[in-house]
Amino acid sequence: MKEIFTRISVRKYTDQPVEAEKIDAILKAAMQAPSAGNQQPWEFYVVKDPEVIAALAKSSPYAGCTAGAPAAIVPCYRTEGIYFPQYAEIDLSISCENLWLETTAQGLGTVMLGIAPLEDRMDAVAAILKLPANLKPFAIFPIGYPAEARPQSDRYDKARIHYV
């Protein structure tokens, strides 16, 4: 649980490559998430090609930090063969939280760069990754060893708690 209270948004990375076993652990955690009707709508694209990473960095006005990462993970969701398509993005949100927390547990850093539900960004990422029509990109997670360190801010606010 410590990762919940130590996770930060990392946008600067060292050049050190990310080990395959760490990527695998991150993906296992992501796929362990609950989903509506256990539909598990996710597919994950692991990107290590520097040219593709550079293209992803240009897919959104906020994705520039991806260019400095040695790897990126792009979670996508299927639009066919799932029971509750209206919950696919919620399912992906839960999965991405697991992804982020395991990235922290592995001593790596990341930041969630939202792609969905903005069609222009989704179309750009889909074109870069040459996704099939039944897959929609949800986010970009640049992954790497952090080149920055700082404490996480405390977001607990009693004023936002209401008992009924």
JSON list of C-alpha atoms in Angstrom, two decimals:
[
{"chain": "A", "resi": 1, "resn": "MET", "atom": "CA", "xyz": [0.00, 0.00, 0.00]},
{"chain": "A", "resi": 2, "resn": "LYS", "atom": "CA", "xyz": [2.96, 2.36, 0.38]},
{"chain": "A", "resi": 3, "resn": "GLU", "atom": "CA", "xyz": [2.93, 2.99, -3.37]},
{"chain": "A", "resi": 4, "resn": "ILE", "atom": "CA", "xyz": [-0.42, 4.77, -3.01]},
{"chain": "A", "resi": 5, "resn": "PHE", "atom": "CA", "xyz": [1.29, 7.35, -0.81]},
{"chain": "A", "resi": 6, "resn": "THR", "atom": "CA", "xyz": [4.62, 7.58, -2.67]},
{"chain": "A", "resi": 7, "resn": "ARG", "atom": "CA", "xyz": [3.53, 7.51, -6.34]},
{"chain": "A", "resi": 8, "resn": "ILE", "atom": "CA", "xyz": [4.26, 10.73, -8.21]},
{"chain": "A", "resi": 9, "resn": "SER", "atom": "CA", "xyz": [3.91, 11.90, -11.80]},
{"chain": "A", "resi": 10, "resn": "VAL", "atom": "CA", "xyz": [7.33, 11.43, -13.39]},
{"chain": "A", "resi": 11, "resn": "ARG", "atom": "CA", "xyz": [8.06, 13.29, -16.62]},
{"chain": "A", "resi": 12, "resn": "LYS", "atom": "CA", "xyz": [11.87, 13.05, -16.77]},
{"chain": "A", "resi": 13, "resn": "TYR", "atom": "CA", "xyz": [13.76, 9.78, -17.18]},
{"chain": "A", "resi": 14, "resn": "THR", "atom": "CA", "xyz": [17.32, 8.51, -17.25]},
{"chain": "A", "resi": 15, "resn": "ASP", "atom": "CA", "xyz": [18.65, 6.67, -20.31]},
{"chain": "A", "resi": 16, "resn": "GLN", "atom": "CA", "xyz": [18.74, 3.36, -18.42]},
{"chain": "A", "resi": 17, "resn": "PRO", "atom": "CA", "xyz": [16.69, 0.71, -20.26]},
{"chain": "A", "resi": 18, "resn": "VAL", "atom": "CA", "xyz": [13.74, -0.85, -18.46]},
{"chain": "A", "resi": 19, "resn": "GLU", "atom": "CA", "xyz": [14.17, -4.56, -17.83]},
{"chain": "A", "resi": 20, "resn": "ALA", "atom": "CA", "xyz": [11.70, -6.94, -19.49]},
{"chain": "A", "resi": 21, "resn": "GLU", "atom": "CA", "xyz": [10.83, -8.61, -16.17]},
{"chain": "A", "resi": 22, "resn": "LYS", "atom": "CA", "xyz": [9.79, -5.23, -14.73]},
{"chain": "A", "resi": 23, "resn": "ILE", "atom": "CA", "xyz": [7.53, -4.53, -17.71]},
{"chain": "A", "resi": 24, "resn": "ASP", "atom": "CA", "xyz": [6.04, -8.00, -17.28]},
{"chain": "A", "resi": 25, "resn": "ALA", "atom": "CA", "xyz": [5.34, -7.36, -13.57]},
{"chain": "A", "resi": 26, "resn": "ILE", "atom": "CA", "xyz": [3.67, -4.06, -14.46]},
{"chain": "A", "resi": 27, "resn": "LEU", "atom": "CA", "xyz": [1.45, -5.72, -17.06]},
{"chain": "A", "resi": 28, "resn": "LYS", "atom": "CA", "xyz": [0.52, -8.55, -14.67]},
{"chain": "A", "resi": 29, "resn": "ALA", "atom": "CA", "xyz": [-0.59, -5.97, -12.11]},
{"chain": "A", "resi": 30, "resn": "ALA", "atom": "CA", "xyz": [-2.57, -4.06, -14.74]},
{"chain": "A", "resi": 31, "resn": "MET", "atom": "CA", "xyz": [-4.39, -7.20, -15.84]},
{"chain": "A", "resi": 32, "resn": "GLN", "atom": "CA", "xyz": [-5.23, -8.16, -12.27]},
{"chain": "A", "resi": 33, "resn": "ALA", "atom": "CA", "xyz": [-7.72, -5.28, -12.07]},
{"chain": "A", "resi": 34, "resn": "PRO", "atom": "CA", "xyz": [-11.42, -5.97, -11.65]},
{"chain": "A", "resi": 35, "resn": "SER", "atom": "CA", "xyz": [-13.70, -5.19, -14.57]},
{"chain": "A", "resi": 36, "resn": "ALA", "atom": "CA", "xyz": [-17.43, -5.02, -15.23]},
{"chain": "A", "resi": 37, "resn": "GLY", "atom": "CA", "xyz": [-18.74, -8.54, -15.70]},
{"chain": "A", "resi": 38, "resn": "ASN", "atom": "CA", "xyz": [-15.09, -9.68, -15.68]},
{"chain": "A", "resi": 39, "resn": "GLN", "atom": "CA", "xyz": [-14.95, -8.56, -19.34]},
{"chain": "A", "resi": 40, "resn": "GLN", "atom": "CA", "xyz": [-11.26, -7.58, -19.16]},
{"chain": "A", "resi": 41, "resn": "PRO", "atom": "CA", "xyz": [-11.45, -5.31, -22.22]},
{"chain": "A", "resi": 42, "resn": "TRP", "atom": "CA", "xyz": [-7.77, -4.38, -22.13]},
{"chain": "A", "resi": 43, "resn": "GLU", "atom": "CA", "xyz": [-4.91, -4.86, -24.55]},
{"chain": "A", "resi": 44, "resn": "PHE", "atom": "CA", "xyz": [-1.47, -3.34, -23.90]},
{"chain": "A", "resi": 45, "resn": "TYR", "atom": "CA", "xyz": [1.06, -2.09, -26.41]},
{"chain": "A", "resi": 46, "resn": "VAL", "atom": "CA", "xyz": [4.62, -1.97, -25.07]},
{"chain": "A", "resi": 47, "resn": "VAL", "atom": "CA", "xyz": [6.66, 0.47, -27.11]},
{"chain": "A", "resi": 48, "resn": "LYS", "atom": "CA", "xyz": [10.47, 0.45, -27.08]},
{"chain": "A", "resi": 49, "resn": "ASP", "atom": "CA", "xyz": [11.14, 1.68, -30.62]},
{"chain": "A", "resi": 50, "resn": "PRO", "atom": "CA", "xyz": [12.54, 5.23, -30.26]},
{"chain": "A", "resi": 51, "resn": "GLU", "atom": "CA", "xyz": [10.85, 6.41, -33.46]},
{"chain": "A", "resi": 52, "resn": "VAL", "atom": "CA", "xyz": [7.44, 5.23, -32.28]},
{"chain": "A", "resi": 53, "resn": "ILE", "atom": "CA", "xyz": [8.04, 6.76, -28.83]},
{"chain": "A", "resi": 54, "resn": "ALA", "atom": "CA", "xyz": [8.91, 10.07, -30.54]},
{"chain": "A", "resi": 55, "resn": "ALA", "atom": "CA", "xyz": [5.70, 9.89, -32.58]},
{"chain": "A", "resi": 56, "resn": "LEU", "atom": "CA", "xyz": [3.62, 9.17, -29.45]},
{"chain": "A", "resi": 57, "resn": "ALA", "atom": "CA", "xyz": [5.21, 12.23, -27.84]},
{"chain": "A", "resi": 58, "resn": "LYS", "atom": "CA", "xyz": [3.61, 14.35, -30.58]},
{"chain": "A", "resi": 59, "resn": "SER", "atom": "CA", "xyz": [0.16, 12.74, -30.39]},
{"chain": "A", "resi": 60, "resn": "SER", "atom": "CA", "xyz": [-1.13, 15.11, -27.72]},
{"chain": "A", "resi": 61, "resn": "PRO", "atom": "CA", "xyz": [-0.12, 18.58, -26.51]},
{"chain": "A", "resi": 62, "resn": "TYR", "atom": "CA", "xyz": [0.70, 17.00, -23.13]},
{"chain": "A", "resi": 63, "resn": "ALA", "atom": "CA", "xyz": [2.61, 13.91, -24.28]},
{"chain": "A", "resi": 64, "resn": "GLY", "atom": "CA", "xyz": [5.97, 15.57, -24.95]},
{"chain": "A", "resi": 65, "resn": "CYS", "atom": "CA", "xyz": [7.62, 13.94, -21.93]},
{"chain": "A", "resi": 66, "resn": "THR", "atom": "CA", "xyz": [7.19, 10.56, -23.63]},
{"chain": "A", "resi": 67, "resn": "ALA", "atom": "CA", "xyz": [10.09, 11.43, -25.92]},
{"chain": "A", "resi": 68, "resn": "GLY", "atom": "CA", "xyz": [12.54, 11.13, -23.02]},
{"chain": "A", "resi": 69, "resn": "ALA", "atom": "CA", "xyz": [11.38, 7.72, -21.85]},
{"chain": "A", "resi": 70, "resn": "PRO", "atom": "CA", "xyz": [13.09, 4.44, -22.82]},
{"chain": "A", "resi": 71, "resn": "ALA", "atom": "CA", "xyz": [9.69, 2.70, -23.01]},
{"chain": "A", "resi": 72, "resn": "ALA", "atom": "CA", "xyz": [5.99, 3.41, -23.07]},
{"chain": "A", "resi": 73, "resn": "ILE", "atom": "CA", "xyz": [2.88, 1.37, -22.41]},
{"chain": "A", "resi": 74, "resn": "VAL", "atom": "CA", "xyz": [-0.32, 2.22, -24.25]},
{"chain": "A", "resi": 75, "resn": "PRO", "atom": "CA", "xyz": [-3.39, 0.60, -22.67]},
{"chain": "A", "resi": 76, "resn": "CYS", "atom": "CA", "xyz": [-6.20, 0.08, -25.17]},
{"chain": "A", "resi": 77, "resn": "TYR", "atom": "CA", "xyz": [-9.71, -1.31, -24.91]},
{"chain": "A", "resi": 78, "resn": "ARG", "atom": "CA", "xyz": [-11.65, -3.60, -27.19]},
{"chain": "A", "resi": 79, "resn": "THR", "atom": "CA", "xyz": [-14.96, -2.42, -28.61]},
{"chain": "A", "resi": 80, "resn": "GLU", "atom": "CA", "xyz": [-16.09, -5.88, -29.71]},
{"chain": "A", "resi": 81, "resn": "GLY", "atom": "CA", "xyz": [-16.62, -9.10, -27.80]},
{"chain": "A", "resi": 82, "resn": "ILE", "atom": "CA", "xyz": [-17.22, -7.43, -24.44]},
{"chain": "A", "resi": 83, "resn": "TYR", "atom": "CA", "xyz": [-20.40, -7.53, -22.38]},
{"chain": "A", "resi": 84, "resn": "PHE", "atom": "CA", "xyz": [-20.55, -3.98, -21.09]},
{"chain": "A", "resi": 85, "resn": "PRO", "atom": "CA", "xyz": [-18.85, -1.62, -23.56]},
{"chain": "A", "resi": 86, "resn": "GLN", "atom": "CA", "xyz": [-20.14, 1.42, -21.65]},
{"chain": "A", "resi": 87, "resn": "TYR", "atom": "CA", "xyz": [-17.83, 0.42, -18.77]},
{"chain": "A", "resi": 88, "resn": "ALA", "atom": "CA", "xyz": [-14.67, -0.25, -20.79]},
{"chain": "A", "resi": 89, "resn": "GLU", "atom": "CA", "xyz": [-13.08, 3.12, -19.99]},
{"chain": "A", "resi": 90, "resn": "ILE", "atom": "CA", "xyz": [-13.87, 2.67, -16.30]},
{"chain": "A", "resi": 91, "resn": "ASP", "atom": "CA", "xyz": [-12.29, -0.79, -16.43]},
{"chain": "A", "resi": 92, "resn": "LEU", "atom": "CA", "xyz": [-9.22, 0.72, -18.05]},
{"chain": "A", "resi": 93, "resn": "SER", "atom": "CA", "xyz": [-9.02, 3.41, -15.37]},
{"chain": "A", "resi": 94, "resn": "ILE", "atom": "CA", "xyz": [-8.83, 0.75, -12.67]},
{"chain": "A", "resi": 95, "resn": "SER", "atom": "CA", "xyz": [-6.27, -1.23, -14.65]},
{"chain": "A", "resi": 96, "resn": "CYS", "atom": "CA", "xyz": [-4.16, 1.89, -15.18]},
{"chain": "A", "resi": 97, "resn": "GLU", "atom": "CA", "xyz": [-4.09, 2.61, -11.46]},
{"chain": "A", "resi": 98, "resn": "ASN", "atom": "CA", "xyz": [-2.66, -0.87, -10.91]},
{"chain": "A", "resi": 99, "resn": "LEU", "atom": "CA", "xyz": [-0.16, -0.25, -13.71]},
{"chain": "A", "resi": 100, "resn": "TRP", "atom": "CA", "xyz": [0.97, 3.01, -12.11]},
{"chain": "A", "resi": 101, "resn": "LEU", "atom": "CA", "xyz": [1.29, 1.56, -8.61]},
{"chain": "A", "resi": 102, "resn": "GLU", "atom": "CA", "xyz": [3.31, -1.44, -9.82]},
{"chain": "A", "resi": 103, "resn": "THR", "atom": "CA", "xyz": [5.55, 0.88, -11.84]},
{"chain": "A", "resi": 104, "resn": "THR", "atom": "CA", "xyz": [6.34, 2.68, -8.58]},
{"chain": "A", "resi": 105, "resn": "ALA", "atom": "CA", "xyz": [6.85, -0.65, -6.77]},
{"chain": "A", "resi": 106, "resn": "GLN", "atom": "CA", "xyz": [9.39, -1.62, -9.45]},
{"chain": "A", "resi": 107, "resn": "GLY", "atom": "CA", "xyz": [11.44, 1.53, -8.75]},
{"chain": "A", "resi": 108, "resn": "LEU", "atom": "CA", "xyz": [10.36, 3.12, -12.01]},
{"chain": "A", "resi": 109, "resn": "GLY", "atom": "CA", "xyz": [8.46, 6.28, -12.81]},
{"chain": "A", "resi": 110, "resn": "THR", "atom": "CA", "xyz": [5.56, 7.16, -15.06]},
{"chain": "A", "resi": 111, "resn": "VAL", "atom": "CA", "xyz": [2.73, 9.59, -15.64]},
{"chain": "A", "resi": 112, "resn": "MET", "atom": "CA", "xyz": [-0.70, 8.91, -17.08]},
{"chain": "A", "resi": 113, "resn": "LEU", "atom": "CA", "xyz": [-1.21, 10.88, -20.28]},
{"chain": "A", "resi": 114, "resn": "GLY", "atom": "CA", "xyz": [-4.90, 10.79, -21.11]},
{"chain": "A", "resi": 115, "resn": "ILE", "atom": "CA", "xyz": [-5.88, 10.00, -24.68]},
{"chain": "A", "resi": 116, "resn": "ALA", "atom": "CA", "xyz": [-9.51, 8.86, -24.38]},
{"chain": "A", "resi": 117, "resn": "PRO", "atom": "CA", "xyz": [-12.12, 10.16, -24.81]},
{"chain": "A", "resi": 118, "resn": "LEU", "atom": "CA", "xyz": [-10.67, 12.80, -27.15]},
{"chain": "A", "resi": 119, "resn": "GLU", "atom": "CA", "xyz": [-11.21, 11.44, -30.66]},
{"chain": "A", "resi": 120, "resn": "ASP", "atom": "CA", "xyz": [-8.38, 13.39, -32.32]},
{"chain": "A", "resi": 121, "resn": "ARG", "atom": "CA", "xyz": [-5.83, 12.04, -29.83]},
{"chain": "A", "resi": 122, "resn": "MET", "atom": "CA", "xyz": [-7.27, 8.55, -29.99]},
{"chain": "A", "resi": 123, "resn": "ASP", "atom": "CA", "xyz": [-7.09, 8.61, -33.79]},
{"chain": "A", "resi": 124, "resn": "ALA", "atom": "CA", "xyz": [-3.48, 9.87, -33.72]},
{"chain": "A", "resi": 125, "resn": "VAL", "atom": "CA", "xyz": [-2.31, 7.14, -31.32]},
{"chain": "A", "resi": 126, "resn": "ALA", "atom": "CA", "xyz": [-4.27, 4.47, -33.21]},
{"chain": "A", "resi": 127, "resn": "ALA", "atom": "CA", "xyz": [-2.57, 5.52, -36.45]},
{"chain": "A", "resi": 128, "resn": "ILE", "atom": "CA", "xyz": [0.91, 5.53, -34.87]},
{"chain": "A", "resi": 129, "resn": "LEU", "atom": "CA", "xyz": [0.44, 2.04, -33.43]},
{"chain": "A", "resi": 130, "resn": "LYS", "atom": "CA", "xyz": [-1.53, 0.78, -36.45]},
{"chain": "A", "resi": 131, "resn": "LEU", "atom": "CA", "xyz": [-4.28, -0.46, -34.16]},
{"chain": "A", "resi": 132, "resn": "PRO", "atom": "CA", "xyz": [-7.06, -2.63, -35.54]},
{"chain": "A", "resi": 133, "resn": "ALA", "atom": "CA", "xyz": [-10.44, -0.90, -35.77]},
{"chain": "A", "resi": 134, "resn": "ASN", "atom": "CA", "xyz": [-11.79, -2.74, -32.72]},
{"chain": "A", "resi": 135, "resn": "LEU", "atom": "CA", "xyz": [-9.12, -1.31, -30.36]},
{"chain": "A", "resi": 136, "resn": "LYS", "atom": "CA", "xyz": [-9.23, 2.18, -28.87]},
{"chain": "A", "resi": 137, "resn": "PRO", "atom": "CA", "xyz": [-6.19, 3.74, -27.17]},
{"chain": "A", "resi": 138, "resn": "PHE", "atom": "CA", "xyz": [-6.91, 4.93, -23.66]},
{"chain": "A", "resi": 139, "resn": "ALA", "atom": "CA", "xyz": [-3.70, 6.51, -22.37]},
{"chain": "A", "resi": 140, "resn": "ILE", "atom": "CA", "xyz": [0.06, 6.68, -22.75]},
{"chain": "A", "resi": 141, "resn": "PHE", "atom": "CA", "xyz": [2.36, 5.77, -19.88]},
{"chain": "A", "resi": 142, "resn": "PRO", "atom": "CA", "xyz": [6.00, 6.70, -20.52]},
{"chain": "A", "resi": 143, "resn": "ILE", "atom": "CA", "xyz": [8.07, 4.32, -18.37]},
{"chain": "A", "resi": 144, "resn": "GLY", "atom": "CA", "xyz": [11.62, 4.69, -17.13]},
{"chain": "A", "resi": 145, "resn": "TYR", "atom": "CA", "xyz": [13.95, 5.26, -14.25]},
{"chain": "A", "resi": 146, "resn": "PRO", "atom": "CA", "xyz": [13.11, 8.66, -12.75]},
{"chain": "A", "resi": 147, "resn": "ALA", "atom": "CA", "xyz": [15.57, 11.49, -13.32]},
{"chain": "A", "resi": 148, "resn": "GLU", "atom": "CA", "xyz": [13.69, 13.50, -10.70]},
{"chain": "A", "resi": 149, "resn": "ALA", "atom": "CA", "xyz": [12.59, 12.87, -7.13]},
{"chain": "A", "resi": 150, "resn": "ARG", "atom": "CA", "xyz": [10.15, 14.66, -4.89]},
{"chain": "A", "resi": 151, "resn": "PRO", "atom": "CA", "xyz": [7.66, 13.75, -2.20]},
{"chain": "A", "resi": 152, "resn": "GLN", "atom": "CA", "xyz": [4.04, 13.19, -3.03]},
{"chain": "A", "resi": 153, "resn": "SER", "atom": "CA", "xyz": [1.72, 15.96, -1.88]},
{"chain": "A", "resi": 154, "resn": "ASP", "atom": "CA", "xyz": [-0.83, 15.11, 0.80]},
{"chain": "A", "resi": 155, "resn": "ARG", "atom": "CA", "xyz": [-4.28, 15.26, -0.79]},
{"chain": "A", "resi": 156, "resn": "TYR", "atom": "CA", "xyz": [-6.32, 14.18, 2.22]},
{"chain": "A", "resi": 157, "resn": "ASP", "atom": "CA", "xyz": [-9.02, 16.78, 2.94]},
{"chain": "A", "resi": 158, "resn": "LYS", "atom": "CA", "xyz": [-11.49, 16.13, 5.75]},
{"chain": "A", "resi": 159, "resn": "ALA", "atom": "CA", "xyz": [-13.77, 18.84, 4.35]},
{"chain": "A", "resi": 160, "resn": "ARG", "atom": "CA", "xyz": [-14.56, 16.55, 1.42]},
{"chain": "A", "resi": 161, "resn": "ILE", "atom": "CA", "xyz": [-15.87, 13.73, 3.61]},
{"chain": "A", "resi": 162, "resn": "HIS", "atom": "CA", "xyz": [-19.60, 13.61, 4.31]},
{"chain": "A", "resi": 163, "resn": "TYR", "atom": "CA", "xyz": [-21.31, 11.09, 6.56]},
{"chain": "A", "resi": 164, "resn": "VAL", "atom": "CA", "xyz": [-24.99, 10.40, 6.02]}
]
